[in-house]
PDB file of C-alpha atoms and ligand atoms in Angstrom:
ATOM      1  CA  MET A1264    -183.417 -62.965 -41.784  1.00  0.00           C
ATOM      2  CA  GLU A1265    -183.635 -64.930 -39.088  1.00  0.00           C
ATOM      3  CA  ARG A1266    -184.123 -68.755 -39.369  1.00  0.00           C
ATOM      4  CA  GLY A1267    -186.807 -71.315 -37.354  1.00  0.00           C
ATOM      5  CA  LYS A1268    -184.928 -73.441 -35.608  1.00  0.00           C
ATOM      6  CA  GLY A1269    -185.566 -76.393 -37.471  1.00  0.00           C
ATOM      7  CA  GLU A1270    -185.042 -75.015 -41.106  1.00  0.00           C
ATOM      8  CA  GLU A1271    -181.458 -74.578 -39.781  1.00  0.00           C
ATOM      9  CA  LYS A1272    -179.615 -78.024 -39.591  1.00  0.00           C
ATOM     10  CA  GLU A1273    -180.432 -78.226 -43.298  1.00  0.00           C
ATOM     11  CA  PRO A1274    -178.993 -75.616 -45.452  1.00  0.00           C
ATOM     12  CA  CYS A1275    -175.793 -76.184 -43.006  1.00  0.00           C
ATOM     13  CA  LEU A1276    -175.414 -79.473 -43.908  1.00  0.00           C
ATOM     14  CA  GLU A1277    -175.737 -78.215 -47.607  1.00  0.00           C
ATOM     15  CA  ASP A1278    -173.325 -75.618 -47.314  1.00  0.00           C
ATOM     16  CA  GLY A1279    -170.364 -77.465 -46.375  1.00  0.00           C
ATOM     17  CA  VAL A1280    -171.262 -79.994 -49.435  1.00  0.00           C
ATOM     18  CA  ALA A1281    -172.243 -77.622 -51.326  1.00  0.00           C
ATOM     19  CA  ALA A1282    -168.482 -75.888 -51.193  1.00  0.00           C
ATOM     20  CA  MET A1283    -167.283 -79.170 -51.732  1.00  0.00           C
ATOM     21  CA  ALA A1284    -168.647 -79.709 -54.883  1.00  0.00           C
ATOM     22  CA  ARG A1285    -167.378 -76.231 -56.058  1.00  0.00           C
ATOM     23  CA  CYS A1286    -163.994 -77.159 -55.103  1.00  0.00           C
ATOM     24  CA  TYR A1287    -163.675 -80.392 -57.394  1.00  0.00           C
ATOM     25  CA  ARG A1288    -164.698 -77.672 -60.711  1.00  0.00           C
ATOM     26  CA  GLY A1289    -161.446 -77.310 -61.403  1.00  0.00           C
ATOM     27  CA  PHE A1290    -160.127 -81.482 -60.623  1.00  0.00           C
ATOM     28  CA  ASN A1291    -157.776 -81.749 -63.977  1.00  0.00           C
ATOM     29  CA  PRO A1292    -157.686 -85.709 -64.262  1.00  0.00           C
ATOM     30  CA  THR A1293    -154.570 -85.463 -66.035  1.00  0.00           C
ATOM     31  CA  ALA A1294    -152.101 -83.220 -63.121  1.00  0.00           C
ATOM     32  CA  TYR A1295    -153.963 -86.085 -60.512  1.00  0.00           C
ATOM     33  CA  LEU A1296    -152.843 -88.908 -62.332  1.00  0.00           C
ATOM     34  CA  GLN A1297    -149.305 -86.991 -62.635  1.00  0.00           C
ATOM     35  CA  TYR A1298    -149.356 -85.984 -59.340  1.00  0.00           C
ATOM     36  CA  ASN A1299    -150.277 -89.241 -57.572  1.00  0.00           C
ATOM     37  CA  TYR A1300    -149.844 -92.289 -59.708  1.00  0.00           C
ATOM     38  CA  THR A1301    -146.272 -91.447 -61.313  1.00  0.00           C
ATOM     39  CA  PRO A1302    -142.913 -91.888 -59.625  1.00  0.00           C
ATOM     40  CA  PRO A1303    -142.063 -91.150 -56.643  1.00  0.00           C
ATOM     41  CA  ARG A1304    -144.969 -93.098 -56.254  1.00  0.00           C
ATOM     42  CA  ALA A1305    -145.445 -94.994 -58.465  1.00  0.00           C
ATOM     43  CA  ASP A1306    -142.563 -96.474 -58.692  1.00  0.00           C
ATOM     44  CA  PHE A1307    -142.283-100.059 -58.948  1.00  0.00           C
ATOM     45  CA  THR A1308    -138.770-100.880 -58.572  1.00  0.00           C
ATOM     46  CA  ARG A1309    -139.521 -99.786 -54.832  1.00  0.00           C
ATOM     47  CA  PRO A1310    -142.099-101.767 -52.215  1.00  0.00           C
ATOM     48  CA  ASP A1311    -141.625 -98.473 -49.889  1.00  0.00           C
ATOM     49  CA  SER A1312    -143.258 -96.490 -52.774  1.00  0.00           C
ATOM     50  CA  ILE A1313    -147.434 -95.913 -52.101  1.00  0.00           C
ATOM     51  CA  VAL A1314    -148.986 -97.268 -55.183  1.00  0.00           C
ATOM     52  CA  PRO A1315    -146.842-100.776 -54.824  1.00  0.00           C
ATOM     53  CA  TRP A1316    -147.774-101.255 -50.953  1.00  0.00           C
ATOM     54  CA  LYS A1317    -151.730-100.055 -51.979  1.00  0.00           C
ATOM     55  CA  LEU A1318    -151.666-102.652 -54.613  1.00  0.00           C
ATOM     56  CA  ALA A1319    -150.400-105.619 -52.422  1.00  0.00           C
ATOM     57  CA  CYS A1320    -153.201-104.985 -49.640  1.00  0.00           C
ATOM     58  CA  LEU A1321    -155.905-104.781 -52.740  1.00  0.00           C
ATOM     59  CA  HIS A1322    -154.711-108.240 -53.836  1.00  0.00           C
ATOM     60  CA  ARG A1323    -154.163-109.894 -50.611  1.00  0.00           C
ATOM     61  CA  ALA A1324    -158.208-108.944 -49.258  1.00  0.00           C
ATOM     62  CA  PHE A1325    -158.865-110.430 -52.845  1.00  0.00           C
ATOM     63  CA  THR A1326    -156.968-113.556 -52.761  1.00  0.00           C
ATOM     64  CA  GLU A1327    -157.914-114.655 -48.850  1.00  0.00           C
ATOM     65  CA  GLY A1328    -160.723-116.555 -49.969  1.00  0.00           C
ATOM     66  CA  ASP A1329    -163.311-115.059 -48.456  1.00  0.00           C
ATOM     67  CA  VAL A1330    -164.505-111.977 -51.275  1.00  0.00           C
ATOM     68  CA  GLY A1331    -165.936-112.624 -54.407  1.00  0.00           C
ATOM     69  CA  GLY A1332    -169.376-112.821 -55.953  1.00  0.00           C
ATOM     70  CA  GLU A1333    -171.295-111.039 -59.125  1.00  0.00           C
ATOM     71  CA  MET A1334    -170.781-107.555 -58.508  1.00  0.00           C
ATOM     72  CA  LEU A1335    -167.922-105.160 -58.025  1.00  0.00           C
ATOM     73  CA  VAL A1336    -168.485-101.709 -57.311  1.00  0.00           C
ATOM     74  CA  ASP A1337    -165.792 -99.208 -57.056  1.00  0.00           C
ATOM     75  CA  VAL A1338    -167.010 -95.841 -54.992  1.00  0.00           C
ATOM     76  CA  GLY A1339    -165.534 -92.652 -56.729  1.00  0.00           C
ATOM     77  CA  SER A1340    -163.400 -94.422 -59.479  1.00  0.00           C
ATOM     78  CA  GLY A1341    -162.118 -91.017 -60.204  1.00  0.00           C
ATOM     79  CA  PRO A1342    -159.993 -91.078 -63.191  1.00  0.00           C
ATOM     80  CA  THR A1343    -158.623 -94.562 -62.113  1.00  0.00           C
ATOM     81  CA  LEU A1344    -158.145 -98.184 -62.713  1.00  0.00           C
ATOM     82  CA  TYR A1345    -155.514 -99.492 -60.558  1.00  0.00           C
ATOM     83  CA  GLN A1346    -157.561-100.297 -57.807  1.00  0.00           C
ATOM     84  CA  VAL A1347    -159.743-102.721 -59.295  1.00  0.00           C
ATOM     85  CA  LEU A1348    -157.140-104.439 -60.844  1.00  0.00           C
ATOM     86  CA  SER A1349    -156.736-107.175 -58.573  1.00  0.00           C
ATOM     87  CA  GLY A1350    -161.045-107.417 -57.483  1.00  0.00           C
ATOM     88  CA  CYS A1351    -161.632-107.489 -61.708  1.00  0.00           C
ATOM     89  CA  GLU A1352    -160.696-111.303 -61.449  1.00  0.00           C
ATOM     90  CA  LYS A1353    -163.293-112.109 -59.162  1.00  0.00           C
ATOM     91  CA  PHE A1354    -166.378-110.798 -60.479  1.00  0.00           C
ATOM     92  CA  GLY A1355    -168.584-111.023 -63.275  1.00  0.00           C
ATOM     93  CA  ARG A1356    -169.029-107.331 -63.325  1.00  0.00           C
ATOM     94  CA  VAL A1357    -167.644-104.302 -62.416  1.00  0.00           C
ATOM     95  CA  VAL A1358    -169.274-100.839 -61.913  1.00  0.00           C
ATOM     96  CA  LEU A1359    -167.177 -97.790 -61.878  1.00  0.00           C
ATOM     97  CA  THR A1360    -168.778 -94.669 -60.721  1.00  0.00           C
ATOM     98  CA  ASP A1361    -167.521 -91.113 -59.920  1.00  0.00           C
ATOM     99  CA  PHE A1362    -169.142 -87.135 -59.357  1.00  0.00           C
ATOM    100  CA  LEU A1363    -166.999 -85.332 -62.106  1.00  0.00           C
ATOM    101  CA  ASP A1364    -168.511 -85.873 -66.053  1.00  0.00           C
ATOM    102  CA  VAL A1365    -164.513 -85.379 -66.599  1.00  0.00           C
ATOM    103  CA  ASN A1366    -163.271 -88.695 -64.219  1.00  0.00           C
ATOM    104  CA  ARG A1367    -166.153 -90.770 -66.382  1.00  0.00           C
ATOM    105  CA  THR A1368    -164.641 -89.563 -68.983  1.00  0.00           C
ATOM    106  CA  GLU A1369    -160.754 -90.451 -68.596  1.00  0.00           C
ATOM    107  CA  LEU A1370    -162.370 -93.943 -67.742  1.00  0.00           C
ATOM    108  CA  LYS A1371    -164.335 -94.150 -70.916  1.00  0.00           C
ATOM    109  CA  ARG A1372    -160.666 -93.134 -72.984  1.00  0.00           C
ATOM    110  CA  TRP A1373    -158.146 -96.317 -71.338  1.00  0.00           C
ATOM    111  CA  LEU A1374    -161.925 -98.838 -71.866  1.00  0.00           C
ATOM    112  CA  GLY A1375    -162.358 -97.880 -75.590  1.00  0.00           C
ATOM    113  CA  GLU A1376    -158.478 -98.117 -76.093  1.00  0.00           C
ATOM    114  CA  GLU A1377    -158.452 -94.707 -76.832  1.00  0.00           C
ATOM    115  CA  GLU A1378    -154.756 -92.798 -78.103  1.00  0.00           C
ATOM    116  CA  GLY A1379    -153.411 -90.695 -75.044  1.00  0.00           C
ATOM    117  CA  SER A1380    -155.279 -92.570 -72.832  1.00  0.00           C
ATOM    118  CA  PHE A1381    -153.238 -93.154 -69.104  1.00  0.00           C
ATOM    119  CA  ASP A1382    -150.982 -95.937 -69.543  1.00  0.00           C
ATOM    120  CA  TRP A1383    -152.071 -98.467 -66.689  1.00  0.00           C
ATOM    121  CA  THR A1384    -149.142-101.457 -68.392  1.00  0.00           C
ATOM    122  CA  PRO A1385    -146.771-100.890 -65.587  1.00  0.00           C
ATOM    123  CA  TYR A1386    -149.827-101.823 -62.934  1.00  0.00           C
ATOM    124  CA  LEU A1387    -151.396-104.196 -64.917  1.00  0.00           C
ATOM    125  CA  GLN A1388    -148.211-105.871 -65.389  1.00  0.00           C
ATOM    126  CA  HIS A1389    -147.070-105.640 -61.607  1.00  0.00           C
ATOM    127  CA  VAL A1390    -150.544-107.189 -60.260  1.00  0.00           C
ATOM    128  CA  CYS A1391    -149.720-109.644 -63.094  1.00  0.00           C
ATOM    129  CA  GLN A1392    -146.775-110.438 -60.820  1.00  0.00           C
ATOM    130  CA  LEU A1393    -148.690-110.548 -57.861  1.00  0.00           C
ATOM    131  CA  GLU A1394    -150.581-113.240 -59.291  1.00  0.00           C
ATOM    132  CA  GLY A1395    -147.648-115.288 -60.275  1.00  0.00           C
ATOM    133  CA  ARG A1396    -148.773-114.612 -63.279  1.00  0.00           C
ATOM    134  CA  GLY A1397    -145.559-113.234 -65.321  1.00  0.00           C
ATOM    135  CA  ALA A1398    -145.871-109.528 -66.906  1.00  0.00           C
ATOM    136  CA  SER A1399    -146.817-111.164 -70.161  1.00  0.00           C
ATOM    137  CA  ALA A1400    -149.832-111.885 -68.227  1.00  0.00           C
ATOM    138  CA  TRP A1401    -151.281-108.210 -68.336  1.00  0.00           C
ATOM    139  CA  GLN A1402    -152.962-108.266 -71.885  1.00  0.00           C
ATOM    140  CA  GLU A1403    -155.379-110.828 -70.824  1.00  0.00           C
ATOM    141  CA  LYS A1404    -155.433-108.919 -67.656  1.00  0.00           C
ATOM    142  CA  ALA A1405    -156.399-105.505 -69.281  1.00  0.00           C
ATOM    143  CA  ALA A1406    -159.288-107.509 -72.008  1.00  0.00           C
ATOM    144  CA  ARG A1407    -160.421-108.939 -68.622  1.00  0.00           C
ATOM    145  CA  LEU A1408    -160.782-105.606 -67.382  1.00  0.00           C
ATOM    146  CA  ARG A1409    -162.220-104.027 -69.887  1.00  0.00           C
ATOM    147  CA  SER A1410    -165.044-106.545 -71.089  1.00  0.00           C
ATOM    148  CA  VAL A1411    -165.700-106.700 -66.857  1.00  0.00           C
ATOM    149  CA  VAL A1412    -166.352-103.409 -66.446  1.00  0.00           C
ATOM    150  CA  THR A1413    -170.300-102.891 -67.411  1.00  0.00           C
ATOM    151  CA  GLU A1414    -171.012 -99.139 -66.541  1.00  0.00           C
ATOM    152  CA  ILE A1415    -169.416 -96.256 -65.439  1.00  0.00           C
ATOM    153  CA  LEU A1416    -171.689 -94.542 -63.476  1.00  0.00           C
ATOM    154  CA  PRO A1417    -172.367 -90.479 -61.633  1.00  0.00           C
ATOM    155  CA  ILE A1418    -172.224 -90.958 -58.348  1.00  0.00           C
ATOM    156  CA  ASP A1419    -173.272 -88.787 -54.933  1.00  0.00           C
ATOM    157  CA  VAL A1420    -171.803 -89.986 -51.437  1.00  0.00           C
ATOM    158  CA  HIS A1421    -173.533 -87.362 -50.037  1.00  0.00           C
ATOM    159  CA  LYS A1422    -176.933 -88.463 -50.982  1.00  0.00           C
ATOM    160  CA  PRO A1423    -178.691 -91.570 -49.403  1.00  0.00           C
ATOM    161  CA  SER A1424    -179.313 -92.963 -52.811  1.00  0.00           C
ATOM    162  CA  PRO A1425    -175.991 -92.859 -54.489  1.00  0.00           C
ATOM    163  CA  LEU A1426    -176.666 -93.992 -57.329  1.00  0.00           C
ATOM    164  CA  PRO A1427    -179.220 -93.168 -60.035  1.00  0.00           C
ATOM    165  CA  ALA A1428    -182.304 -95.493 -59.295  1.00  0.00           C
ATOM    166  CA  GLY A1429    -182.067 -99.421 -60.941  1.00  0.00           C
ATOM    167  CA  SER A1430    -178.483 -99.446 -61.348  1.00  0.00           C
ATOM    168  CA  LEU A1431    -178.304-101.727 -58.669  1.00  0.00           C
ATOM    169  CA  PRO A1432    -179.729-105.333 -58.077  1.00  0.00           C
ATOM    170  CA  SER A1433    -181.957-104.346 -55.284  1.00  0.00           C
ATOM    171  CA  SER A1434    -179.914-106.977 -52.735  1.00  0.00           C
ATOM    172  CA  GLY A1435    -176.671-104.635 -53.624  1.00  0.00           C
ATOM    173  CA  ALA A1436    -173.863-105.019 -54.537  1.00  0.00           C
ATOM    174  CA  ASP A1437    -171.381-108.333 -53.653  1.00  0.00           C
ATOM    175  CA  CYS A1438    -168.305-105.859 -52.975  1.00  0.00           C
ATOM    176  CA  LEU A1439    -167.332-102.055 -52.261  1.00  0.00           C
ATOM    177  CA  VAL A1440    -163.989-100.679 -53.078  1.00  0.00           C
ATOM    178  CA  SER A1441    -163.580 -96.820 -52.320  1.00  0.00           C
ATOM    179  CA  SER A1442    -160.094 -95.073 -52.361  1.00  0.00           C
ATOM    180  CA  PHE A1443    -159.705 -91.696 -51.487  1.00  0.00           C
ATOM    181  CA  CYS A1444    -162.729 -90.767 -51.863  1.00  0.00           C
ATOM    182  CA  LEU A1445    -165.060 -90.581 -48.641  1.00  0.00           C
ATOM    183  CA  GLU A1446    -162.642 -88.187 -46.815  1.00  0.00           C
ATOM    184  CA  SER A1447    -161.981 -86.553 -49.773  1.00  0.00           C
ATOM    185  CA  VAL A1448    -165.088 -84.481 -50.395  1.00  0.00           C
ATOM    186  CA  SER A1449    -166.342 -84.272 -47.161  1.00  0.00           C
ATOM    187  CA  PRO A1450    -166.045 -81.601 -45.007  1.00  0.00           C
ATOM    188  CA  ASP A1451    -165.922 -83.280 -41.577  1.00  0.00           C
ATOM    189  CA  LEU A1452    -166.164 -86.426 -39.781  1.00  0.00           C
ATOM    190  CA  ALA A1453    -170.094 -86.598 -38.922  1.00  0.00           C
ATOM    191  CA  SER A1454    -169.823 -85.441 -43.332  1.00  0.00           C
ATOM    192  CA  PHE A1455    -167.392 -88.624 -43.212  1.00  0.00           C
ATOM    193  CA  THR A1456    -169.345 -91.201 -41.365  1.00  0.00           C
ATOM    194  CA  ARG A1457    -172.764 -90.161 -43.240  1.00  0.00           C
ATOM    195  CA  ALA A1458    -171.288 -90.598 -46.596  1.00  0.00           C
ATOM    196  CA  LEU A1459    -170.134 -94.215 -45.302  1.00  0.00           C
ATOM    197  CA  GLY A1460    -173.540 -94.509 -44.292  1.00  0.00           C
ATOM    198  CA  HIS A1461    -175.104 -93.725 -48.144  1.00  0.00           C
ATOM    199  CA  VAL A1462    -172.793 -95.736 -49.520  1.00  0.00           C
ATOM    200  CA  SER A1463    -173.203 -98.687 -47.122  1.00  0.00           C
ATOM    201  CA  SER A1464    -176.560 -98.421 -48.600  1.00  0.00           C
ATOM    202  CA  LEU A1465    -175.381 -99.858 -51.719  1.00  0.00           C
ATOM    203  CA  LEU A1466    -173.275-102.818 -50.567  1.00  0.00           C
ATOM    204  CA  ARG A1467    -175.541-106.457 -49.294  1.00  0.00           C
ATOM    205  CA  PRO A1468    -175.570-108.025 -45.484  1.00  0.00           C
ATOM    206  CA  GLY A1469    -172.731-109.942 -45.663  1.00  0.00           C
ATOM    207  CA  GLY A1470    -170.546-108.153 -48.333  1.00  0.00           C
ATOM    208  CA  HIS A1471    -166.858-107.197 -48.031  1.00  0.00           C
ATOM    209  CA  LEU A1472    -166.031-102.996 -48.360  1.00  0.00           C
ATOM    210  CA  LEU A1473    -162.082-102.368 -48.993  1.00  0.00           C
ATOM    211  CA  LEU A1474    -161.772 -98.606 -48.205  1.00  0.00           C
ATOM    212  CA  ILE A1475    -158.565 -96.923 -49.180  1.00  0.00           C
ATOM    213  CA  GLY A1476    -158.120 -93.430 -47.950  1.00  0.00           C
ATOM    214  CA  ALA A1477    -155.244 -90.377 -46.316  1.00  0.00           C
ATOM    215  CA  LEU A1478    -154.690 -90.112 -42.623  1.00  0.00           C
ATOM    216  CA  GLY A1479    -154.049 -86.680 -41.682  1.00  0.00           C
ATOM    217  CA  GLU A1480    -154.487 -84.932 -44.569  1.00  0.00           C
ATOM    218  CA  SER A1481    -155.986 -81.257 -44.414  1.00  0.00           C
ATOM    219  CA  TYR A1482    -155.393 -81.047 -48.371  1.00  0.00           C
ATOM    220  CA  TYR A1483    -154.691 -82.142 -51.682  1.00  0.00           C
ATOM    221  CA  MET A1484    -154.416 -80.714 -55.307  1.00  0.00           C
ATOM    222  CA  GLY A1485    -156.435 -81.253 -57.779  1.00  0.00           C
ATOM    223  CA  GLY A1486    -154.761 -79.844 -60.256  1.00  0.00           C
ATOM    224  CA  PRO A1487    -152.230 -77.149 -60.776  1.00  0.00           C
ATOM    225  CA  GLY A1488    -154.080 -73.768 -58.071  1.00  0.00           C
ATOM    226  CA  VAL A1489    -157.119 -76.455 -57.293  1.00  0.00           C
ATOM    227  CA  ARG A1490    -156.251 -76.800 -53.375  1.00  0.00           C
ATOM    228  CA  ILE A1491    -159.302 -79.924 -52.561  1.00  0.00           C
ATOM    229  CA  PRO A1492    -159.587 -79.701 -48.571  1.00  0.00           C
ATOM    230  CA  VAL A1493    -159.806 -82.963 -46.686  1.00  0.00           C
ATOM    231  CA  VAL A1494    -161.001 -84.377 -43.489  1.00  0.00           C
ATOM    232  CA  PRO A1495    -157.734 -85.107 -41.769  1.00  0.00           C
ATOM    233  CA  LEU A1496    -158.345 -89.039 -40.298  1.00  0.00           C
ATOM    234  CA  ASP A1497    -156.711 -90.770 -37.549  1.00  0.00           C
ATOM    235  CA  GLU A1498    -156.908 -94.500 -37.301  1.00  0.00           C
ATOM    236  CA  ALA A1499    -158.937 -95.027 -34.779  1.00  0.00           C
ATOM    237  CA  GLN A1500    -161.698 -92.006 -36.183  1.00  0.00           C
ATOM    238  CA  VAL A1501    -161.621 -94.883 -39.135  1.00  0.00           C
ATOM    239  CA  CYS A1502    -162.295 -97.507 -37.436  1.00  0.00           C
ATOM    240  CA  ASP A1503    -164.951 -96.129 -34.935  1.00  0.00           C
ATOM    241  CA  SER A1504    -166.750 -94.644 -38.750  1.00  0.00           C
ATOM    242  CA  LEU A1505    -166.559 -98.453 -39.715  1.00  0.00           C
ATOM    243  CA  ARG A1506    -168.500-100.072 -36.514  1.00  0.00           C
ATOM    244  CA  ALA A1507    -170.670 -97.107 -36.415  1.00  0.00           C
ATOM    245  CA  SER A1508    -171.753 -97.700 -40.170  1.00  0.00           C
ATOM    246  CA  GLY A1509    -172.284-101.503 -38.866  1.00  0.00           C
ATOM    247  CA  TYR A1510    -169.480-103.347 -40.309  1.00  0.00           C
ATOM    248  CA  THR A1511    -167.009-105.973 -38.856  1.00  0.00           C
ATOM    249  CA  LEU A1512    -163.057-105.075 -38.808  1.00  0.00           C
ATOM    250  CA  LEU A1513    -161.430-107.636 -40.527  1.00  0.00           C
ATOM    251  CA  HIS A1514    -157.930-106.351 -41.207  1.00  0.00           C
ATOM    252  CA  LEU A1515    -156.472-102.439 -40.875  1.00  0.00           C
ATOM    253  CA  SER A1516    -153.331-101.663 -42.580  1.00  0.00           C
ATOM    254  CA  ILE A1517    -151.852 -98.399 -41.956  1.00  0.00           C
ATOM    255  CA  TYR A1518    -148.784 -97.024 -44.211  1.00  0.00           C
ATOM    256  CA  THR A1519    -146.527 -94.243 -43.341  1.00  0.00           C
ATOM    257  CA  LEU A1520    -145.244 -92.215 -46.159  1.00  0.00           C
ATOM    258  CA  PRO A1521    -141.457 -91.920 -46.120  1.00  0.00           C
ATOM    259  CA  PRO A1522    -139.954 -88.085 -46.059  1.00  0.00           C
ATOM    260  CA  ASP A1523    -139.309 -88.498 -50.299  1.00  0.00           C
ATOM    261  CA  MET A1524    -142.990 -89.553 -51.266  1.00  0.00           C
ATOM    262  CA  ARG A1525    -143.829 -86.131 -49.561  1.00  0.00           C
ATOM    263  CA  VAL A1526    -143.831 -84.476 -52.788  1.00  0.00           C
ATOM    264  CA  GLY A1527    -145.950 -81.111 -52.327  1.00  0.00           C
ATOM    265  CA  VAL A1528    -149.384 -82.425 -53.712  1.00  0.00           C
ATOM    266  CA  ASP A1529    -151.227 -82.867 -50.030  1.00  0.00           C
ATOM    267  CA  ASP A1530    -149.898 -83.172 -46.410  1.00  0.00           C
ATOM    268  CA  VAL A1531    -151.016 -86.818 -46.213  1.00  0.00           C
ATOM    269  CA  THR A1532    -148.809 -88.324 -43.635  1.00  0.00           C
ATOM    270  CA  GLY A1533    -150.652 -92.034 -43.530  1.00  0.00           C
ATOM    271  CA  ILE A1534    -152.662 -94.075 -45.592  1.00  0.00           C
ATOM    272  CA  PHE A1535    -154.948 -96.892 -44.539  1.00  0.00           C
ATOM    273  CA  PHE A1536    -156.389-100.154 -46.200  1.00  0.00           C
ATOM    274  CA  ALA A1537    -159.536-101.874 -44.294  1.00  0.00           C
ATOM    275  CA  LYS A1538    -161.216-104.742 -44.813  1.00  0.00           C
ATOM    276  CA  ALA A1539    -164.517-104.839 -43.641  1.00  0.00           C
ATOM    277  CA  ARG A1540    -167.474-106.726 -43.421  1.00  0.00           C
ATOM    278  CA  LYS A1541    -171.261-105.626 -43.039  1.00  0.00           C
ATOM    279  CA  ALA A1542    -173.785-107.383 -41.215  1.00  0.00           C
TER     280      ALA A1542
HETATM  281  N1  LIG B2195    -160.767 -93.381 -56.512  1.00  0.00           N
HETATM  282  C1  LIG B2195    -159.257 -92.519 -56.708  1.00  0.00           C
HETATM  283  C2  LIG B2195    -159.669 -91.254 -57.154  1.00  0.00           C
HETATM  284  C3  LIG B2195    -159.867 -90.255 -55.613  1.00  0.00           C
HETATM  285  S1  LIG B2195    -160.094 -88.934 -55.878  1.00  0.00           S
HETATM  286  C4  LIG B2195    -158.026 -92.858 -56.855  1.00  0.00           C
HETATM  287  O1  LIG B2195    -158.075 -93.932 -55.581  1.00  0.00           O
HETATM  288  O2  LIG B2195    -157.091 -92.111 -56.672  1.00  0.00           O
HETATM  289  C5  LIG B2195    -161.974 -88.787 -55.306  1.00  0.00           C
HETATM  290  C6  LIG B2195    -162.897 -88.506 -55.875  1.00  0.00           C
HETATM  291  O3  LIG B2195    -163.831 -88.217 -55.480  1.00  0.00           O
HETATM  292  C7  LIG B2195    -162.528 -87.612 -57.349  1.00  0.00           C
HETATM  293  O4  LIG B2195    -162.871 -88.280 -58.773  1.00  0.00           O
HETATM  294  C8  LIG B2195    -163.652 -86.983 -57.367  1.00  0.00           C
HETATM  295  O5  LIG B2195    -164.631 -86.479 -58.425  1.00  0.00           O
HETATM  296  C9  LIG B2195    -165.233 -88.067 -56.573  1.00  0.00           C
HETATM  297  N2  LIG B2195    -165.921 -87.163 -55.903  1.00  0.00           N
HETATM  298  C10 LIG B2195    -166.086 -85.540 -55.298  1.00  0.00           C
HETATM  299  N3  LIG B2195    -167.624 -85.496 -55.285  1.00  0.00           N
HETATM  300  C11 LIG B2195    -167.921 -86.636 -54.843  1.00  0.00           C
HETATM  301  C12 LIG B2195    -169.258 -86.790 -54.488  1.00  0.00           C
HETATM  302  N4  LIG B2195    -169.725 -86.080 -53.337  1.00  0.00           N
HETATM  303  N5  LIG B2195    -169.282 -88.328 -54.337  1.00  0.00           N
HETATM  304  C13 LIG B2195    -168.917 -89.276 -54.611  1.00  0.00           C
HETATM  305  N6  LIG B2195    -167.163 -88.962 -55.292  1.00  0.00           N
HETATM  306  C14 LIG B2195    -166.387 -87.882 -55.347  1.00  0.00           C
HETATM  307  N1  LIG B2196    -153.403 -90.855 -53.354  1.00  0.00           N
HETATM  308  C1  LIG B2196    -154.519 -89.976 -54.134  1.00  0.00           C
HETATM  309  N2  LIG B2196    -155.606 -89.307 -53.809  1.00  0.00           N
HETATM  310  C2  LIG B2196    -154.878 -89.285 -52.782  1.00  0.00           C
HETATM  311  C3  LIG B2196    -154.645 -87.981 -51.732  1.00  0.00           C
HETATM  312  N3  LIG B2196    -155.530 -87.749 -52.038  1.00  0.00           N
HETATM  313  N4  LIG B2196    -154.250 -88.418 -51.121  1.00  0.00           N
HETATM  314  C4  LIG B2196    -152.384 -89.095 -51.039  1.00  0.00           C
HETATM  315  N5  LIG B2196    -152.815 -89.841 -51.541  1.00  0.00           N
HETATM  316  C5  LIG B2196    -153.304 -89.948 -52.511  1.00  0.00           C
END
């Protein structure tokens, strides 16, 4: 059937996004945690391992003195908590979000101290060390995190209003964190930039965005046989998207993967960490 010109745009946009959502049906939180959040990618004895690098960036960003307030929102949390371990000390309320029920359930399991949930202890200990508190403070940090996480909400960054209506105060969150989400759910650069714009509507003017993501990645494994396409980004595209969405870039760090971090679960070549302020 022939389509009129005006009808073409929406269904096409929807196709790429709908195809991404289908890929996520097979996402396996346990496998994903195993691929990305155990050694060698999470080796706390090596400063050149991916996770210690990410935790150092987050620690720095949250201790420079300019980031704080009442509400921190983590966009596309997945089954992971590492991305809020520094931020949870600076905000009275932390909201976690994910598209998939299996991931929200995994997070609830840890918050509820359920048997068999992922062990974030070495992460808590490492961040306590960064904070100069000594590794034994990790239980206090775990308790702090459990007390400040007030909600775990469904989110869809492809919607102009990604969260359920009324979830946030109308002024918006004071800070957003998002790691490995936007590029991993967007079929192309235009969709990535559009999603960034949607997410930015959750942030108050003057608030901070801490954005972490993959460079040069065309796919990652979300479980055995679950190949999820990713829009391959370069540094300039990340900066351009941030500026196009009304951000002032305060800081950008790039990590290049050492050969032994290329473990066959994706084709990522580097990782970016951006700290930006919304105009
Ligand atoms: N932040 C975590 C997880 C990233 S994996 C980390 O740093 O490891 C990408 C996440 O995006 C998955 O948890 C997936 O469920 C979520 N996702 C998939 N489609 C999405 C959408 N349309 N909107 C928001 N998140 C989505
Ligand atoms: N760590 C978490 N998610 C990742 C991804 N998609 N690519 C590379 N490293 C990751």
